[in-house]
Amino acid sequence: MLRITGYSDKYSVCPGDEIRFYVNSEKNEAYNADIVRLIHGDTNPEGPGFKEKLVRAACNKRYKGRNQKIHGGSYIVVPADHRMDNESFTLQAFIFPTTPDKGVQGIVTKWLDTRGSGYGLFIDADGCLACWIGNGDGRIVKVSSGKKLLRKVWYLAAASYDAKAGRLRLYQQPVVTSANGGLGMSLLHPASETNATVSKPCKTKPATNKAPLLIAAATKVAGSGRTIFGAHYKEAAEPVELPEQCLTYNGKIDRPRVSNRSLGKDEIDALARGFKGCEANLRRAVVGAWDFHENITDNIASTYVIDTSPNGLNGHTINLPNRGMTGYNWTGDDIVYHHIANEYGAIHFHDDDIDDARWDVDFSYTIPKNLKSGVYAARLRIGGKESPETEDYVPFFVRPPRGKTTADIALIIPTNSYMAYSNDNLATNSVVAQLLAGKVPLMQASDLYLNEHREYGLSTYSCHSDGHGVSISSRLRPILNMRPKYRHWLSPSLWQLNADLHLTDWLEEKNFNFDVHTDEDLDREGVDLLNRYKVVLTGSHPEYSSEKMIDAYEAYQQQGGRWLYLGADGFYWASQYHPDNGNIIEVRKGEAGTRAWTANPGEYNNAFDGKYGGMWRARGRIPSKTCGLTFTAYGFDVSSYYQREPDSLLPECKWMFKGIKDDEVIGDFGLVGGGAAGLELDRYDLEFGTPHNAYLLARSEGHTDLMLQVNEEIHFIVRGYYGGGDENPMIRADMIYYKTPNDGAVFAPGSLAWCGSLSHNNYRNNVSKLMENVIKGFLKPGTLP
């Protein structure tokens, strides 16, 4: 089991910046922290081996360890207020439970479990709607509907308690239309099987407590000392303390309300439709009426939840549940939430959401003024031991001084993709993992740890515990598969960070000076950042891109930039940063694409920017319009090689192949599957936007039948028609080169495995030679041949 994990408060830093580190020592053991420069992260004995360089730093020392927990699960917190302290009350909401049988879950609660005090609307241990009332002296009344809630069905859920009359009424009423569940109950289902109205005597009155009002949870243990304030909680006027433990809910909630007296069913129905249309007498009884769609056109990504009553008991979402979700009244007439905000009044909560681990800081590091730009990490070791269980690395990226350059080459680290894949659990949870890899997945200690510690959060290739796809990923948590020495479960492949360290290692071996920037830097600074450099390189897998990033790359080409796109499956999914916190991205995966899940009907648009999510291709920006190639195939068993094409012999291109024979096979070697063409492949396709002036330099061949064409291009499933790499001509990596205006140019090999071949034979090979020729040619001033 892992004994130490950590994360930092940022990825990208410049000289003079401070970066903070948060560390969990599982058994409270002391540890040593050292800053290191990461050069090569692959431990494969066939390659150059793991390389790091110790950096002198004041923070390099021994620290007392402490155990720090992550409290996952999303909910809404409304700070405690005296207006919530009522003997009589009504609680109500539309609910769409997705795991009604998982155990006790809070819906709308002013409850403190350790004291047995307060009141709340729950799903009980039997999967039924229930109301709890506790007097704080050991007397707790729990009234159940007695009928199980069905998964993925909308209900009007309400509890009305009249303390004077000593009576509690409970309503569990299905609300079913032909569209509103998406995948829920049919109109033909006999609703009576799950419809319930219960009236029971109850003399126990709720005791007051200091717990906040929670929506989608109930306070199990109060007083965590953890607070929310600032960043994407900018509306919080002062820090809001969170509970230590909660009974969290899975599913959607729409239009929750709390009233200070017992309401009749007609009043409950009227209030459910909206506070503003209610009679004055009913409005006066309302403590809070939270309409989640109220700020949908202003900033639905906000964590702020608006109380539409005059009391203004506004709340905050914790751990970023999904907003912009279809509500109980969604008709399907429109699928864009900001067009019909009233039908998108739901939030989808999950018991494994996380936006921030919220650990305490353990140490910090101020970036020295003369520190070379590159990839660095805080190396954490218990007892100074180098082992998977006692060691962790927390990577970060050092840029040149702000607004300046220290090299002619820039490498854009694809951190959006790192975040999208962060802590993926496909090896342990995906039923097709073995089929994808063509072998039994090889897992690391960190993979097994993540399987036991789901509170560390998931990747956008995962599903929440209720089966809903994960569309939000935060880097404010330990990301255990973004570590040097980590070998991805798609063994023998390397993925993301370690694949990109193949490139940084080669650049250093070839004495190319380069500056490092991240996707977030590019999103924020745009083409002005790229224009500082003669040559710009991508990493091996820039799959997840924001609109601003794509705009910048396209503008750079038009303005004379020289660009090497060194991977495959690039610029594929639309990803968007949270408008108030660049540590968090959103990716909604729509009706097409190579993906692990599909968004539910009507929920394709991002909450973070309101635009259509999914593939860039669906928004008219197919990758080949950006980089000349489009994603065509994937397979994770072995990699293959390239054969040169006639264009490579033309005068305009032959300079790139200086030192390489005309008939020489390119890249039939490498650390990623044994070849330079593998894992994921891109192809040249004029029909899909490859520039007509592009030269086809080389094409891969010899792929196995485990290499398959991407499913967005397969319209009919016909046995034997598409086939694998040994049959389908669409399965290939195409290496291209083309010129752009103002003496610009683009080179792209079309393979995710490409950089894994650079170090072969002590860096003396034709993949390395070709790359060196291209970069040196691109760095020369003047017109290219």
PDB file of C-alpha atoms in Angstrom, residues 409-602:
ATOM      1  CA  ILE A 409      11.918  26.466 -28.862  1.00  0.00           C
ATOM      2  CA  ALA A 410       8.785  26.146 -26.734  1.00  0.00           C
ATOM      3  CA  LEU A 411       7.332  22.836 -25.568  1.00  0.00           C
ATOM      4  CA  ILE A 412       3.646  23.030 -24.629  1.00  0.00           C
ATOM      5  CA  ILE A 413       3.004  20.396 -21.977  1.00  0.00           C
ATOM      6  CA  PRO A 414      -0.498  18.884 -22.568  1.00  0.00           C
ATOM      7  CA  THR A 415      -1.705  19.291 -18.991  1.00  0.00           C
ATOM      8  CA  ASN A 416      -5.360  19.312 -20.036  1.00  0.00           C
ATOM      9  CA  SER A 417      -4.896  15.724 -21.144  1.00  0.00           C
ATOM     10  CA  TYR A 418      -3.023  14.880 -17.948  1.00  0.00           C
ATOM     11  CA  MET A 419      -6.059  16.118 -16.023  1.00  0.00           C
ATOM     12  CA  ALA A 420      -8.537  14.283 -18.235  1.00  0.00           C
ATOM     13  CA  TYR A 421      -6.741  10.971 -17.595  1.00  0.00           C
ATOM     14  CA  SER A 422      -5.999  11.692 -13.933  1.00  0.00           C
ATOM     15  CA  ASN A 423      -6.460   8.651 -11.679  1.00  0.00           C
ATOM     16  CA  ASP A 424      -8.214   6.624 -14.364  1.00  0.00           C
ATOM     17  CA  ASN A 425      -9.482   3.302 -13.037  1.00  0.00           C
ATOM     18  CA  LEU A 426     -10.036   1.483 -16.321  1.00  0.00           C
ATOM     19  CA  ALA A 427      -7.620  -1.297 -15.405  1.00  0.00           C
ATOM     20  CA  THR A 428      -9.724  -2.296 -12.406  1.00  0.00           C
ATOM     21  CA  ASN A 429     -13.177  -1.192 -13.544  1.00  0.00           C
ATOM     22  CA  SER A 430     -13.420  -1.447 -17.325  1.00  0.00           C
ATOM     23  CA  VAL A 431     -14.770  -4.745 -18.625  1.00  0.00           C
ATOM     24  CA  VAL A 432     -12.877  -4.245 -21.902  1.00  0.00           C
ATOM     25  CA  ALA A 433      -9.463  -3.340 -20.411  1.00  0.00           C
ATOM     26  CA  GLN A 434      -7.934  -6.700 -21.280  1.00  0.00           C
ATOM     27  CA  LEU A 435      -9.365  -6.605 -24.789  1.00  0.00           C
ATOM     28  CA  LEU A 436      -8.029  -3.085 -25.376  1.00  0.00           C
ATOM     29  CA  ALA A 437      -4.537  -4.002 -24.239  1.00  0.00           C
ATOM     30  CA  GLY A 438      -4.470  -7.442 -25.803  1.00  0.00           C
ATOM     31  CA  LYS A 439      -3.137  -8.737 -22.496  1.00  0.00           C
ATOM     32  CA  VAL A 440      -3.871  -8.802 -18.788  1.00  0.00           C
ATOM     33  CA  PRO A 441      -3.518  -5.197 -17.532  1.00  0.00           C
ATOM     34  CA  LEU A 442      -0.315  -4.691 -15.569  1.00  0.00           C
ATOM     35  CA  MET A 443      -1.121  -2.561 -12.535  1.00  0.00           C
ATOM     36  CA  GLN A 444       1.082  -0.513 -10.235  1.00  0.00           C
ATOM     37  CA  ALA A 445       0.826  -0.087  -6.477  1.00  0.00           C
ATOM     38  CA  SER A 446      -0.816   3.280  -7.133  1.00  0.00           C
ATOM     39  CA  ASP A 447      -3.533   1.662  -9.277  1.00  0.00           C
ATOM     40  CA  LEU A 448      -4.435  -0.677  -6.440  1.00  0.00           C
ATOM     41  CA  TYR A 449      -4.358   2.183  -3.935  1.00  0.00           C
ATOM     42  CA  LEU A 450      -6.757   4.212  -6.082  1.00  0.00           C
ATOM     43  CA  ASN A 451      -9.090   1.239  -6.292  1.00  0.00           C
ATOM     44  CA  GLU A 452      -9.286   1.268  -2.486  1.00  0.00           C
ATOM     45  CA  HIS A 453      -9.381   5.057  -2.117  1.00  0.00           C
ATOM     46  CA  ARG A 454     -12.114   6.304  -4.427  1.00  0.00           C
ATOM     47  CA  GLU A 455     -12.109   9.599  -2.536  1.00  0.00           C
ATOM     48  CA  TYR A 456      -8.984  10.502  -4.570  1.00  0.00           C
ATOM     49  CA  GLY A 457     -11.315  11.170  -7.461  1.00  0.00           C
ATOM     50  CA  LEU A 458     -11.702   9.838 -10.957  1.00  0.00           C
ATOM     51  CA  SER A 459     -10.766  10.606 -14.555  1.00  0.00           C
ATOM     52  CA  THR A 460     -12.999  11.600 -17.439  1.00  0.00           C
ATOM     53  CA  TYR A 461     -12.648   7.973 -18.556  1.00  0.00           C
ATOM     54  CA  SER A 462     -14.455   6.832 -15.434  1.00  0.00           C
ATOM     55  CA  CYS A 463     -18.027   6.665 -14.265  1.00  0.00           C
ATOM     56  CA  HIS A 464     -19.249   7.814 -10.891  1.00  0.00           C
ATOM     57  CA  SER A 465     -20.533   5.241  -8.428  1.00  0.00           C
ATOM     58  CA  ASP A 466     -24.035   5.752  -9.854  1.00  0.00           C
ATOM     59  CA  GLY A 467     -22.919   5.096 -13.450  1.00  0.00           C
ATOM     60  CA  HIS A 468     -23.018   8.754 -14.537  1.00  0.00           C
ATOM     61  CA  GLY A 469     -19.983   9.788 -16.599  1.00  0.00           C
ATOM     62  CA  VAL A 470     -17.254  11.879 -14.960  1.00  0.00           C
ATOM     63  CA  SER A 471     -17.076  15.210 -16.788  1.00  0.00           C
ATOM     64  CA  ILE A 472     -15.161  17.381 -14.290  1.00  0.00           C
ATOM     65  CA  SER A 473     -11.552  16.826 -13.269  1.00  0.00           C
ATOM     66  CA  SER A 474      -9.491  18.780 -10.760  1.00  0.00           C
ATOM     67  CA  ARG A 475      -5.747  18.714 -10.248  1.00  0.00           C
ATOM     68  CA  LEU A 476      -6.060  19.832  -6.605  1.00  0.00           C
ATOM     69  CA  ARG A 477      -5.583  16.247  -5.381  1.00  0.00           C
ATOM     70  CA  PRO A 478      -2.879  13.603  -5.709  1.00  0.00           C
ATOM     71  CA  ILE A 479      -2.838  12.370  -9.313  1.00  0.00           C
ATOM     72  CA  LEU A 480      -1.043   9.082  -8.948  1.00  0.00           C
ATOM     73  CA  ASN A 481      -0.782   8.142 -12.627  1.00  0.00           C
ATOM     74  CA  MET A 482       0.984  11.439 -13.422  1.00  0.00           C
ATOM     75  CA  ARG A 483       4.285  10.396 -11.885  1.00  0.00           C
ATOM     76  CA  PRO A 484       7.758   9.589 -13.196  1.00  0.00           C
ATOM     77  CA  LYS A 485       8.421   5.827 -13.155  1.00  0.00           C
ATOM     78  CA  TYR A 486       4.687   5.127 -13.559  1.00  0.00           C
ATOM     79  CA  ARG A 487       3.894   2.606 -16.284  1.00  0.00           C
ATOM     80  CA  HIS A 488       0.369   2.843 -17.563  1.00  0.00           C
ATOM     81  CA  TRP A 489      -1.830  -0.236 -17.333  1.00  0.00           C
ATOM     82  CA  LEU A 490      -1.812  -0.373 -21.129  1.00  0.00           C
ATOM     83  CA  SER A 491       1.616  -1.935 -20.690  1.00  0.00           C
ATOM     84  CA  PRO A 492       4.131  -1.710 -22.321  1.00  0.00           C
ATOM     85  CA  SER A 493       3.027   1.804 -23.151  1.00  0.00           C
ATOM     86  CA  LEU A 494       3.817   5.026 -21.410  1.00  0.00           C
ATOM     87  CA  TRP A 495       1.136   7.625 -21.242  1.00  0.00           C
ATOM     88  CA  GLN A 496       1.085  11.388 -20.818  1.00  0.00           C
ATOM     89  CA  LEU A 497       3.867  12.703 -18.540  1.00  0.00           C
ATOM     90  CA  ASN A 498       6.375   9.879 -18.966  1.00  0.00           C
ATOM     91  CA  ALA A 499       5.785   9.740 -22.706  1.00  0.00           C
ATOM     92  CA  ASP A 500       6.523  13.469 -22.866  1.00  0.00           C
ATOM     93  CA  LEU A 501       9.698  13.012 -20.814  1.00  0.00           C
ATOM     94  CA  HIS A 502      10.973  10.896 -23.722  1.00  0.00           C
ATOM     95  CA  LEU A 503      10.908  14.155 -25.680  1.00  0.00           C
ATOM     96  CA  THR A 504      12.490  16.391 -23.014  1.00  0.00           C
ATOM     97  CA  ASP A 505      15.282  13.838 -22.534  1.00  0.00           C
ATOM     98  CA  TRP A 506      16.004  13.794 -26.269  1.00  0.00           C
ATOM     99  CA  LEU A 507      15.998  17.595 -26.500  1.00  0.00           C
ATOM    100  CA  GLU A 508      18.591  17.768 -23.727  1.00  0.00           C
ATOM    101  CA  GLU A 509      20.729  15.025 -25.276  1.00  0.00           C
ATOM    102  CA  LYS A 510      20.723  16.897 -28.587  1.00  0.00           C
ATOM    103  CA  ASN A 511      21.535  20.203 -26.861  1.00  0.00           C
ATOM    104  CA  PHE A 512      18.336  21.933 -27.948  1.00  0.00           C
ATOM    105  CA  ASN A 513      17.477  24.668 -25.467  1.00  0.00           C
ATOM    106  CA  PHE A 514      13.741  24.852 -24.834  1.00  0.00           C
ATOM    107  CA  ASP A 515      11.209  26.611 -22.658  1.00  0.00           C
ATOM    108  CA  VAL A 516       8.285  24.807 -21.075  1.00  0.00           C
ATOM    109  CA  HIS A 517       4.690  26.100 -20.854  1.00  0.00           C
ATOM    110  CA  THR A 518       1.421  24.348 -20.030  1.00  0.00           C
ATOM    111  CA  ASP A 519      -1.968  24.170 -21.708  1.00  0.00           C
ATOM    112  CA  GLU A 520      -3.317  26.539 -19.089  1.00  0.00           C
ATOM    113  CA  ASP A 521      -0.645  29.112 -19.964  1.00  0.00           C
ATOM    114  CA  LEU A 522      -1.560  28.830 -23.644  1.00  0.00           C
ATOM    115  CA  ASP A 523      -5.277  29.156 -22.906  1.00  0.00           C
ATOM    116  CA  ARG A 524      -4.643  32.294 -20.884  1.00  0.00           C
ATOM    117  CA  GLU A 525      -2.022  34.020 -23.093  1.00  0.00           C
ATOM    118  CA  GLY A 526      -2.988  32.778 -26.564  1.00  0.00           C
ATOM    119  CA  VAL A 527      -0.942  33.247 -29.713  1.00  0.00           C
ATOM    120  CA  ASP A 528       1.156  35.987 -28.091  1.00  0.00           C
ATOM    121  CA  LEU A 529       2.840  33.240 -26.076  1.00  0.00           C
ATOM    122  CA  LEU A 530       3.613  31.139 -29.161  1.00  0.00           C
ATOM    123  CA  ASN A 531       4.806  34.089 -31.235  1.00  0.00           C
ATOM    124  CA  ARG A 532       7.770  34.565 -28.912  1.00  0.00           C
ATOM    125  CA  TYR A 533       9.294  31.365 -30.335  1.00  0.00           C
ATOM    126  CA  LYS A 534      10.728  30.301 -33.682  1.00  0.00           C
ATOM    127  CA  VAL A 535       9.578  26.713 -33.127  1.00  0.00           C
ATOM    128  CA  VAL A 536       6.795  25.243 -30.994  1.00  0.00           C
ATOM    129  CA  LEU A 537       6.439  21.553 -30.071  1.00  0.00           C
ATOM    130  CA  THR A 538       3.457  19.697 -28.676  1.00  0.00           C
ATOM    131  CA  GLY A 539       3.695  16.745 -26.335  1.00  0.00           C
ATOM    132  CA  SER A 540       2.778  13.228 -27.364  1.00  0.00           C
ATOM    133  CA  HIS A 541      -0.950  13.359 -26.631  1.00  0.00           C
ATOM    134  CA  PRO A 542      -2.612  16.815 -26.717  1.00  0.00           C
ATOM    135  CA  GLU A 543      -6.051  15.206 -26.934  1.00  0.00           C
ATOM    136  CA  TYR A 544      -7.986  17.686 -24.780  1.00  0.00           C
ATOM    137  CA  SER A 545      -7.964  21.292 -25.958  1.00  0.00           C
ATOM    138  CA  SER A 546      -9.846  24.445 -25.194  1.00  0.00           C
ATOM    139  CA  GLU A 547     -11.147  26.729 -27.907  1.00  0.00           C
ATOM    140  CA  LYS A 548      -8.556  29.371 -27.032  1.00  0.00           C
ATOM    141  CA  MET A 549      -5.753  26.844 -27.409  1.00  0.00           C
ATOM    142  CA  ILE A 550      -6.887  25.780 -30.875  1.00  0.00           C
ATOM    143  CA  ASP A 551      -7.309  29.421 -31.884  1.00  0.00           C
ATOM    144  CA  ALA A 552      -3.733  30.085 -30.761  1.00  0.00           C
ATOM    145  CA  TYR A 553      -2.221  27.157 -32.678  1.00  0.00           C
ATOM    146  CA  GLU A 554      -4.071  28.101 -35.866  1.00  0.00           C
ATOM    147  CA  ALA A 555      -3.103  31.764 -35.562  1.00  0.00           C
ATOM    148  CA  TYR A 556       0.541  30.801 -34.945  1.00  0.00           C
ATOM    149  CA  GLN A 557       0.607  28.895 -38.231  1.00  0.00           C
ATOM    150  CA  GLN A 558      -0.974  31.774 -40.119  1.00  0.00           C
ATOM    151  CA  GLN A 559       1.507  34.247 -38.661  1.00  0.00           C
ATOM    152  CA  GLY A 560       4.601  32.319 -39.740  1.00  0.00           C
ATOM    153  CA  GLY A 561       5.127  29.977 -36.804  1.00  0.00           C
ATOM    154  CA  ARG A 562       6.871  26.659 -37.276  1.00  0.00           C
ATOM    155  CA  TRP A 563       5.151  23.885 -35.407  1.00  0.00           C
ATOM    156  CA  LEU A 564       5.801  20.210 -34.672  1.00  0.00           C
ATOM    157  CA  TYR A 565       2.731  18.225 -33.656  1.00  0.00           C
ATOM    158  CA  LEU A 566       4.475  15.194 -32.145  1.00  0.00           C
ATOM    159  CA  GLY A 567       1.633  12.913 -31.157  1.00  0.00           C
ATOM    160  CA  ALA A 568      -1.712  11.552 -32.230  1.00  0.00           C
ATOM    161  CA  ASP A 569      -5.362  11.841 -31.237  1.00  0.00           C
ATOM    162  CA  GLY A 570      -4.719  15.542 -30.771  1.00  0.00           C
ATOM    163  CA  PHE A 571      -7.315  18.318 -30.486  1.00  0.00           C
ATOM    164  CA  TYR A 572     -10.065  15.715 -30.255  1.00  0.00           C
ATOM    165  CA  TRP A 573     -12.224  16.567 -27.225  1.00  0.00           C
ATOM    166  CA  ALA A 574     -13.471  20.040 -26.338  1.00  0.00           C
ATOM    167  CA  SER A 575     -12.329  20.801 -22.795  1.00  0.00           C
ATOM    168  CA  GLN A 576     -12.986  23.969 -20.863  1.00  0.00           C
ATOM    169  CA  TYR A 577     -11.387  25.512 -17.803  1.00  0.00           C
ATOM    170  CA  HIS A 578     -13.574  26.591 -14.920  1.00  0.00           C
ATOM    171  CA  PRO A 579     -14.024  30.363 -15.357  1.00  0.00           C
ATOM    172  CA  ASP A 580     -12.879  31.050 -11.786  1.00  0.00           C
ATOM    173  CA  ASN A 581     -10.339  28.263 -11.282  1.00  0.00           C
ATOM    174  CA  GLY A 582      -7.873  27.054 -13.897  1.00  0.00           C
ATOM    175  CA  ASN A 583      -7.107  23.965 -11.812  1.00  0.00           C
ATOM    176  CA  ILE A 584     -10.375  22.387 -12.987  1.00  0.00           C
ATOM    177  CA  ILE A 585     -11.559  21.312 -16.444  1.00  0.00           C
ATOM    178  CA  GLU A 586     -14.856  20.050 -17.842  1.00  0.00           C
ATOM    179  CA  VAL A 587     -15.343  17.575 -20.685  1.00  0.00           C
ATOM    180  CA  ARG A 588     -18.816  16.481 -21.776  1.00  0.00           C
ATOM    181  CA  LYS A 589     -18.720  13.502 -24.089  1.00  0.00           C
ATOM    182  CA  GLY A 590     -21.568  13.497 -26.555  1.00  0.00           C
ATOM    183  CA  GLU A 591     -23.010  11.044 -29.018  1.00  0.00           C
ATOM    184  CA  ALA A 592     -19.821  10.148 -30.894  1.00  0.00           C
ATOM    185  CA  GLY A 593     -16.137   9.569 -30.364  1.00  0.00           C
ATOM    186  CA  THR A 594     -13.916   6.950 -28.807  1.00  0.00           C
ATOM    187  CA  ARG A 595     -15.122   7.310 -25.247  1.00  0.00           C
ATOM    188  CA  ALA A 596     -15.880   5.512 -22.001  1.00  0.00           C
ATOM    189  CA  TRP A 597     -19.358   6.990 -21.488  1.00  0.00           C
ATOM    190  CA  THR A 598     -21.980   9.119 -23.218  1.00  0.00           C
ATOM    191  CA  ALA A 599     -23.713  12.189 -21.821  1.00  0.00           C
ATOM    192  CA  ASN A 600     -27.417  11.814 -21.074  1.00  0.00           C
ATOM    193  CA  PRO A 601     -30.008  13.330 -23.438  1.00  0.00           C
ATOM    194  CA  GLY A 602     -30.104  17.113 -23.281  1.00  0.00           C
TER     195      GLY A 602
END
